[in-house]
């Protein structure tokens, strides 16, 4: 027998043994062998494709190389997709319905992941080739597309969940969705602001910071001015109430009898119309208060000073006040003989505030009247030396007047 016949017999025996082994093997082992054979075929095909691509790229110039790479990649992707579809069909033909649904879901998820990865890869390649201006537009378009997809997916999920939930849970779900949407919008706004700030040059950034600081300072100044005006108005109202209020308490003041005594004495010696009004000032330790007529102001003060029974020999205070509608002089007197104090007030015309000086009656009125002249512009005639004592003689205006405007703004 020749060598060729021996080889033929050996091949025939090997083929027979292979058939017998495959006939004896169960279906599961044959499936595994099929999968291994398919995997080996894929590996060989991929290696062969890479080898051919390398050989082709070695011969082509750079411009054709890029096109060839793209074509090769597209061909590989198409082959892989076709093979995957074929395998999926074979697997689904053998699987029951329950496993079929799971397999479809997995395949859909894998396809989505591949599509997303491919989109990211293409976006990176495109952005690497585009200039900065086109890059920004591409980013904005990509961000808008991502937003639209996210919104559509969120709406779809919300509808699916809403179809399954009762009304109570629906409201809670809507509130949660609204809160999540707000949070996403806030985060997106912050990221966009950071991105814009990162793209601006230092000069523009400094200008924006300066504008923001200027706006904040302007708001703070406006708020402070409003507070100051409100406080001044409140003080003015309080002062007007104190000067014009006539107390009518439910309980009689312990100083009421002394006020009646003083008023009776003034009306009998100076005249019935000498006082415009009189009252007990509850806001100032129940001090008897006399409001004099400007024409009888000095006569009443003289009577209080030299009357033997009253004897208000001590002037403890004298000051002026601007109530915008009028000026007012407040004099506080004390009688050691009566062990009693009294307040004497007089209202003056704001345009021409002129009143007699009390220095001839109380020498302690000298400096307080000079101060009222210096800061309010009240003229005390027959004063022995009326002059400005705090400000210079060339100072313009009177600082305690409500309508005072500084001549020198920087002071």
Short mmCIF file of C-alpha atoms in Angstrom, two decimals:
data_model
loop_
_atom_site.label_atom_id
_atom_site.label_comp_id
_atom_site.label_asym_id
_atom_site.label_seq_id
_atom_site.Cartn_x
_atom_site.Cartn_y
_atom_site.Cartn_z
CA UNK A 1 0.00 0.00 0.00
CA UNK A 2 1.35 3.40 -0.95
CA UNK A 3 1.88 6.38 1.34
CA UNK A 4 -0.94 8.34 -0.31
CA UNK A 5 -3.44 5.62 0.49
CA UNK A 6 -2.26 5.55 4.11
CA UNK A 7 -2.79 9.35 4.42
CA UNK A 8 -6.23 9.07 2.86
CA UNK A 9 -7.23 6.34 5.33
CA UNK A 10 -5.96 8.36 8.28
CA UNK A 11 -7.96 11.44 7.14
CA UNK A 12 -11.07 9.32 6.70
CA UNK A 13 -10.64 7.81 10.15
CA UNK A 14 -10.11 11.28 11.69
CA UNK A 15 -13.25 12.60 9.99
CA UNK A 16 -15.24 9.57 11.19
CA UNK A 17 -14.02 10.08 14.75
CA UNK A 18 -14.93 13.80 14.60
CA UNK A 19 -18.43 12.91 13.41
CA UNK A 20 -18.83 10.35 16.17
CA UNK A 21 -17.64 12.83 18.83
CA UNK A 22 -19.99 15.53 17.62
CA UNK A 23 -22.83 13.03 17.49
CA UNK A 24 -22.13 12.02 21.08
CA UNK A 25 -21.83 15.62 22.43
CA UNK A 26 -24.94 17.37 23.85
CA UNK A 27 -26.44 20.50 22.36
CA UNK A 28 -24.88 22.80 24.97
CA UNK A 29 -21.33 21.74 24.10
CA UNK A 30 -22.03 22.20 20.42
CA UNK A 31 -23.34 25.75 21.11
CA UNK A 32 -20.19 26.57 23.05
CA UNK A 33 -18.03 25.29 20.21
CA UNK A 34 -20.06 27.32 17.73
CA UNK A 35 -19.56 30.45 19.84
CA UNK A 36 -15.82 29.78 20.11
CA UNK A 37 -15.59 29.21 16.37
CA UNK A 38 -17.55 32.44 15.72
CA UNK A 39 -15.27 34.38 18.11
CA UNK A 40 -12.18 32.95 16.40
CA UNK A 41 -13.60 33.89 13.02
CA UNK A 42 -14.28 37.44 14.26
CA UNK A 43 -10.74 37.76 15.61
CA UNK A 44 -9.27 36.51 12.34
CA UNK A 45 -11.47 38.89 10.33
CA UNK A 46 -10.51 41.84 12.53
CA UNK A 47 -6.79 40.98 12.33
CA UNK A 48 -7.03 40.61 8.57
CA UNK A 49 -8.87 43.95 8.28
CA UNK A 50 -6.25 45.71 10.41
CA UNK A 51 -3.45 44.15 8.36
CA UNK A 52 -5.06 45.25 5.11
CA UNK A 53 -5.67 48.74 6.51
CA UNK A 54 -2.01 49.04 7.54
CA UNK A 55 -0.83 47.91 4.12
CA UNK A 56 -3.18 50.34 2.37
CA UNK A 57 -2.24 53.28 4.64
CA UNK A 58 1.47 52.61 4.15
CA UNK A 59 1.01 53.22 0.44
CA UNK A 60 -1.39 56.21 0.59
CA UNK A 61 -0.57 59.91 1.28
CA UNK A 62 -1.92 61.72 4.39
CA UNK A 63 -5.10 63.14 2.79
CA UNK A 64 -6.13 59.75 1.43
CA UNK A 65 -5.07 58.13 4.71
CA UNK A 66 -7.80 59.99 6.67
CA UNK A 67 -10.45 59.04 4.14
CA UNK A 68 -9.22 55.45 4.11
CA UNK A 69 -9.30 55.32 7.92
CA UNK A 70 -12.84 56.62 7.99
CA UNK A 71 -13.93 54.12 5.34
CA UNK A 72 -12.19 51.27 7.14
CA UNK A 73 -13.79 52.26 10.45
CA UNK A 74 -17.20 52.50 8.80
CA UNK A 75 -16.72 49.09 7.16
CA UNK A 76 -15.63 47.51 10.46
CA UNK A 77 -18.62 49.06 12.26
CA UNK A 78 -20.98 47.84 9.54
CA UNK A 79 -19.55 44.31 9.72
CA UNK A 80 -19.73 44.30 13.52
CA UNK A 81 -23.33 45.58 13.43
CA UNK A 82 -24.33 42.96 10.81
CA UNK A 83 -22.68 40.19 12.81
CA UNK A 84 -24.34 41.40 16.01
CA UNK A 85 -27.73 41.46 14.31
CA UNK A 86 -27.18 37.97 12.92
CA UNK A 87 -26.19 36.61 16.32
CA UNK A 88 -29.14 38.37 17.93
CA UNK A 89 -31.51 36.79 15.45
CA UNK A 90 -30.02 33.33 16.04
CA UNK A 91 -30.20 33.76 19.81
CA UNK A 92 -33.76 35.11 19.72
CA UNK A 93 -34.87 32.18 17.51
CA UNK A 94 -33.79 29.79 20.26
CA UNK A 95 -35.01 31.82 23.32
CA UNK A 96 -38.55 31.92 24.77
CA UNK A 97 -40.62 35.15 24.87
CA UNK A 98 -39.55 36.26 28.41
CA UNK A 99 -35.87 35.97 27.59
CA UNK A 100 -36.55 37.64 24.23
CA UNK A 101 -37.80 40.84 25.93
CA UNK A 102 -34.79 40.96 28.25
CA UNK A 103 -32.46 40.39 25.31
CA UNK A 104 -34.16 43.19 23.36
CA UNK A 105 -33.78 45.59 26.27
CA UNK A 106 -30.11 44.70 26.66
CA UNK A 107 -29.54 45.07 22.93
CA UNK A 108 -31.30 48.46 22.92
CA UNK A 109 -29.24 49.62 25.90
CA UNK A 110 -26.01 48.46 24.23
CA UNK A 111 -27.01 50.19 20.99
CA UNK A 112 -27.71 53.44 22.87
CA UNK A 113 -24.37 53.23 24.66
CA UNK A 114 -22.55 52.61 21.37
CA UNK A 115 -24.39 55.49 19.69
CA UNK A 116 -23.57 57.85 22.58
CA UNK A 117 -19.89 56.82 22.55
CA UNK A 118 -19.74 57.28 18.77
CA UNK A 119 -21.40 60.71 19.04
CA UNK A 120 -18.90 61.78 21.72
CA UNK A 121 -16.00 60.55 19.62
CA UNK A 122 -17.24 62.38 16.52
CA UNK A 123 -17.85 65.55 18.56
CA UNK A 124 -14.27 65.42 19.89
CA UNK A 125 -12.86 64.92 16.39
CA UNK A 126 -14.97 67.78 15.02
CA UNK A 127 -14.04 70.15 17.85
CA UNK A 128 -10.34 69.33 17.37
CA UNK A 129 -10.60 70.56 13.79
CA UNK A 130 -12.81 73.64 14.39
CA UNK A 131 -11.58 77.15 15.39
CA UNK A 132 -12.66 78.78 18.70
CA UNK A 133 -15.66 80.65 17.27
CA UNK A 134 -17.17 77.53 15.74
CA UNK A 135 -16.31 75.59 18.92
CA UNK A 136 -18.49 77.92 21.02
CA UNK A 137 -21.41 77.59 18.58
CA UNK A 138 -20.97 73.82 18.52
CA UNK A 139 -20.95 73.72 22.34
CA UNK A 140 -24.10 75.79 22.51
CA UNK A 141 -25.85 73.57 19.94
CA UNK A 142 -24.72 70.43 21.76
CA UNK A 143 -25.90 71.85 25.09
CA UNK A 144 -29.26 72.80 23.56
CA UNK A 145 -29.65 69.35 22.03
CA UNK A 146 -28.74 67.70 25.34
CA UNK A 147 -31.28 69.89 27.15
CA UNK A 148 -33.99 69.03 24.65
CA UNK A 149 -33.26 65.31 24.92
CA UNK A 150 -33.19 65.46 28.72
CA UNK A 151 -36.47 67.39 28.79
CA UNK A 152 -38.14 64.97 26.38
CA UNK A 153 -36.92 61.98 28.37
CA UNK A 154 -38.08 63.57 31.63
CA UNK A 155 -41.52 64.26 30.14
CA UNK A 156 -41.76 60.72 28.85
CA UNK A 157 -40.81 59.25 32.20
CA UNK A 158 -43.19 61.62 34.02
CA UNK A 159 -46.07 60.54 31.75
CA UNK A 160 -45.26 56.87 32.29
CA UNK A 161 -45.09 57.33 36.07
CA UNK A 162 -48.24 59.48 36.08
CA UNK A 163 -50.19 56.78 34.28
CA UNK A 164 -49.36 54.36 37.09
CA UNK A 165 -49.71 56.71 40.15
CA UNK A 166 -52.92 57.91 41.92
CA UNK A 167 -53.78 61.63 42.20
CA UNK A 168 -52.09 62.21 45.60
CA UNK A 169 -48.81 60.75 44.43
CA UNK A 170 -49.17 62.67 41.15
CA UNK A 171 -49.10 66.03 42.96
CA UNK A 172 -46.04 65.02 44.98
CA UNK A 173 -44.31 63.81 41.83
CA UNK A 174 -45.10 67.12 40.07
CA UNK A 175 -43.64 69.10 42.96
CA UNK A 176 -40.51 66.96 42.97
CA UNK A 177 -40.17 67.33 39.20
CA UNK A 178 -40.58 71.13 39.45
CA UNK A 179 -37.97 71.31 42.22
CA UNK A 180 -35.56 69.17 40.20
CA UNK A 181 -36.11 71.35 37.11
CA UNK A 182 -35.39 74.50 39.14
CA UNK A 183 -32.23 72.96 40.58
CA UNK A 184 -31.04 71.94 37.10
CA UNK A 185 -31.77 75.42 35.71
CA UNK A 186 -29.86 77.06 38.59
CA UNK A 187 -26.88 74.74 38.14
CA UNK A 188 -26.87 75.35 34.37
CA UNK A 189 -27.00 79.14 34.90
CA UNK A 190 -24.07 78.95 37.32
CA UNK A 191 -22.01 76.81 34.93
CA UNK A 192 -22.74 79.17 32.03
CA UNK A 193 -21.76 82.19 34.16
CA UNK A 194 -18.50 80.48 35.13
CA UNK A 195 -17.80 79.58 31.50
CA UNK A 196 -18.45 83.16 30.34
CA UNK A 197 -16.28 84.52 33.14
CA UNK A 198 -13.48 82.12 32.19
CA UNK A 199 -13.64 83.31 28.56
CA UNK A 200 -13.57 87.05 29.39
CA UNK A 201 -10.22 88.87 29.57
CA UNK A 202 -9.08 90.45 32.85
CA UNK A 203 -10.00 93.96 31.74
CA UNK A 204 -13.65 93.08 31.13
CA UNK A 205 -13.80 91.08 34.38
CA UNK A 206 -12.51 94.06 36.38
CA UNK A 207 -15.00 96.38 34.68
CA UNK A 208 -17.88 94.02 35.50
CA UNK A 209 -16.74 93.78 39.14
CA UNK A 210 -16.49 97.56 39.37
CA UNK A 211 -20.00 97.98 37.94
CA UNK A 212 -21.40 95.46 40.41
CA UNK A 213 -19.60 97.16 43.31
CA UNK A 214 -20.84 100.59 42.18
CA UNK A 215 -24.41 99.32 41.95
CA UNK A 216 -24.18 97.77 45.44
CA UNK A 217 -22.72 101.00 46.86
CA UNK A 218 -25.49 103.06 45.24
CA UNK A 219 -28.15 100.78 46.73
CA UNK A 220 -26.53 101.01 50.17
CA UNK A 221 -26.38 104.81 49.96
CA UNK A 222 -30.01 105.03 48.90
CA UNK A 223 -31.07 102.75 51.77
CA UNK A 224 -29.04 104.82 54.26
CA UNK A 225 -30.55 108.07 52.97
CA UNK A 226 -34.06 106.64 53.24
CA UNK A 227 -33.40 105.51 56.81
CA UNK A 228 -32.00 108.94 57.73
CA UNK A 229 -35.04 110.70 56.27
CA UNK A 230 -37.42 108.38 58.11
CA UNK A 231 -35.57 108.96 61.40
CA UNK A 232 -35.59 112.75 60.90
CA UNK A 233 -39.31 112.71 60.13
CA UNK A 234 -40.01 110.64 63.25
CA UNK A 235 -37.99 113.05 65.42
CA UNK A 236 -39.78 116.02 63.90
CA UNK A 237 -43.18 114.51 64.60
CA UNK A 238 -42.20 113.73 68.19
CA UNK A 239 -40.91 117.26 68.75
CA UNK A 240 -44.07 118.81 67.31
CA UNK A 241 -46.22 116.65 69.53
CA UNK A 242 -44.19 117.60 72.59
CA UNK A 243 -44.43 121.32 71.82
CA UNK A 244 -48.12 121.43 70.87
CA UNK A 245 -49.68 118.64 72.92
CA UNK A 246 -51.97 119.66 75.79
CA UNK A 247 -52.15 116.83 78.30
CA UNK A 248 -55.56 115.89 79.56
CA UNK A 249 -54.71 112.96 81.84
CA UNK A 250 -57.28 111.03 83.73
CA UNK A 251 -55.40 111.72 86.96
CA UNK A 252 -54.62 115.27 88.05
CA UNK A 253 -50.89 116.07 88.13
CA UNK A 254 -49.39 117.04 91.50
CA UNK A 255 -48.04 120.20 89.81
CA UNK A 256 -51.45 121.27 88.47
CA UNK A 257 -52.14 123.54 91.48
CA UNK A 258 -48.79 125.29 91.02
CA UNK A 259 -49.45 125.77 87.29
CA UNK A 260 -52.84 127.33 88.11
CA UNK A 261 -51.17 129.64 90.63
CA UNK A 262 -48.52 130.79 88.12
CA UNK A 263 -51.06 131.31 85.30
CA UNK A 264 -53.39 133.30 87.59
CA UNK A 265 -50.51 135.54 88.68
CA UNK A 266 -49.38 136.19 85.08
CA UNK A 267 -52.89 136.99 83.83
CA UNK A 268 -53.50 139.39 86.73
CA UNK A 269 -50.19 141.28 86.34
CA UNK A 270 -49.33 140.99 82.59
CA UNK A 271 -52.78 140.56 80.98
CA UNK A 272 -55.40 138.03 80.00
CA UNK A 273 -54.00 137.42 76.48
CA UNK A 274 -50.37 137.18 77.58
CA UNK A 275 -50.34 133.36 77.35
CA UNK A 276 -51.41 131.45 74.26
CA UNK A 277 -51.74 128.19 76.22
CA UNK A 278 -50.52 126.35 79.32
CA UNK A 279 -50.33 122.63 80.22
CA UNK A 280 -48.55 119.97 82.24
CA UNK A 281 -45.89 118.27 80.15
CA UNK A 282 -46.26 114.59 81.03
CA UNK A 283 -43.26 113.70 78.85
CA UNK A 284 -40.95 115.93 80.90
CA UNK A 285 -41.58 115.04 84.57
CA UNK A 286 -44.91 116.94 84.75
CA UNK A 287 -43.23 120.31 84.25
CA UNK A 288 -45.73 123.21 84.07
CA UNK A 289 -45.35 124.68 80.56
CA UNK A 290 -46.26 128.20 79.47
CA UNK A 291 -46.56 129.20 75.79
CA UNK A 292 -46.15 132.96 75.52
CA UNK A 293 -47.18 135.43 72.84
CA UNK A 294 -44.06 136.86 71.10
CA UNK A 295 -45.17 140.35 72.13
CA UNK A 296 -45.49 139.40 75.81
CA UNK A 297 -42.52 136.95 75.97
CA UNK A 298 -40.13 139.36 77.67
CA UNK A 299 -42.81 140.75 80.03
CA UNK A 300 -43.76 137.26 81.25
CA UNK A 301 -40.08 136.32 81.71
CA UNK A 302 -39.48 139.52 83.71
CA UNK A 303 -42.51 138.82 85.93
CA UNK A 304 -41.33 135.25 86.62
CA UNK A 305 -37.88 136.56 87.47
CA UNK A 306 -38.76 139.36 89.86
CA UNK A 307 -42.12 138.39 91.41
CA UNK A 308 -41.52 137.87 95.17
CA UNK A 309 -43.82 134.87 95.46
CA UNK A 310 -42.61 133.10 92.29
CA UNK A 311 -38.91 134.14 92.22
CA UNK A 312 -37.63 132.03 89.27
CA UNK A 313 -34.08 133.23 89.75
CA UNK A 314 -32.23 130.41 87.98
CA UNK A 315 -32.16 129.86 84.18
CA UNK A 316 -30.94 126.29 83.66
CA UNK A 317 -31.47 125.95 79.92
CA UNK A 318 -32.24 127.91 76.74
CA UNK A 319 -32.23 126.49 73.21
CA UNK A 320 -33.90 126.93 69.83
CA UNK A 321 -35.57 124.39 67.51
CA UNK A 322 -36.55 124.44 63.84
CA UNK A 323 -39.97 122.83 63.28
CA UNK A 324 -39.95 123.76 59.56
CA UNK A 325 -43.29 125.58 59.96
CA UNK A 326 -41.88 127.86 62.68
CA UNK A 327 -38.97 128.41 65.09
CA UNK A 328 -39.31 127.90 68.83
CA UNK A 329 -37.39 129.10 71.90
CA UNK A 330 -37.49 126.88 74.98
CA UNK A 331 -36.45 128.32 78.37
CA UNK A 332 -36.27 126.20 81.54
CA UNK A 333 -36.46 128.15 84.84
CA UNK A 334 -36.28 127.07 88.49
CA UNK A 335 -37.56 128.71 91.70
CA UNK A 336 -35.70 127.73 94.83
CA UNK A 337 -38.32 129.54 96.91
CA UNK A 338 -41.21 127.45 95.47
CA UNK A 339 -38.99 124.39 94.87
CA UNK A 340 -40.56 124.27 91.42
CA UNK A 341 -39.49 124.39 87.78
CA UNK A 342 -41.37 125.90 84.84
CA UNK A 343 -40.88 125.89 81.06
CA UNK A 344 -41.44 129.03 78.99
CA UNK A 345 -41.89 128.68 75.22
CA UNK A 346 -42.39 131.12 72.38
CA UNK A 347 -43.05 130.45 68.66
CA UNK A 348 -41.33 132.65 66.05
CA UNK A 349 -41.71 133.36 62.35
CA UNK A 350 -39.22 131.14 60.52
CA UNK A 351 -38.34 133.72 57.87
CA UNK A 352 -37.63 136.52 60.38
CA UNK A 353 -36.99 134.91 63.78
CA UNK A 354 -36.48 137.91 66.08
CA UNK A 355 -37.10 137.96 69.84
CA UNK A 356 -35.89 140.06 72.82
CA UNK A 357 -32.80 138.81 74.67
CA UNK A 358 -33.13 137.48 78.22
CA UNK A 359 -29.56 138.42 79.16
CA UNK A 360 -30.77 141.54 81.05
CA UNK A 361 -32.83 139.20 83.30
CA UNK A 362 -30.49 136.17 83.52
CA UNK A 363 -26.82 136.51 82.61
CA UNK A 364 -26.76 132.74 82.02
CA UNK A 365 -28.74 133.31 78.78
CA UNK A 366 -25.69 134.92 77.12
CA UNK A 367 -23.97 131.91 75.55
CA UNK A 368 -27.14 129.86 74.85
CA UNK A 369 -28.59 132.77 72.84
CA UNK A 370 -25.31 133.12 70.92
CA UNK A 371 -25.48 129.40 70.12
CA UNK A 372 -29.08 129.67 68.85
CA UNK A 373 -28.00 132.63 66.71
CA UNK A 374 -24.96 130.75 65.40
CA UNK A 375 -26.72 127.48 64.45
CA UNK A 376 -30.32 128.59 63.71
CA UNK A 377 -30.06 132.27 62.77
CA UNK A 378 -32.41 133.51 65.55
CA UNK A 379 -31.75 137.18 66.26
CA UNK A 380 -31.91 138.26 69.93
CA UNK A 381 -32.09 142.02 69.95
CA UNK A 382 -30.69 144.00 72.89
CA UNK A 383 -28.18 141.19 73.43
CA UNK A 384 -24.92 142.72 74.71
CA UNK A 385 -22.60 140.80 72.34
CA UNK A 386 -24.49 138.56 69.90
CA UNK A 387 -21.97 136.65 67.74
CA UNK A 388 -21.11 133.25 66.33
CA UNK A 389 -19.31 131.15 68.92
CA UNK A 390 -18.92 127.80 67.11
CA UNK A 391 -18.59 128.79 63.45
CA UNK A 392 -16.67 131.65 61.86
CA UNK A 393 -18.31 134.95 61.01
CA UNK A 394 -17.86 134.21 57.29
CA UNK A 395 -19.74 130.88 57.55
CA UNK A 396 -22.68 130.67 55.17
CA UNK A 397 -25.97 129.25 56.45
CA UNK A 398 -27.17 127.79 59.75
CA UNK A 399 -26.42 124.03 60.21
CA UNK A 400 -29.37 123.21 62.56
CA UNK A 401 -32.00 124.39 60.10
CA UNK A 402 -33.83 121.56 58.35
CA UNK A 403 -33.24 123.05 54.89
CA UNK A 404 -29.52 123.66 55.43
CA UNK A 405 -27.28 122.90 52.46
CA UNK A 406 -23.49 123.04 53.02
CA UNK A 407 -21.68 125.67 51.01
CA UNK A 408 -18.58 123.46 50.99
CA UNK A 409 -19.79 119.93 50.23
CA UNK A 410 -16.54 118.30 51.40
CA UNK A 411 -16.91 119.65 54.95
#
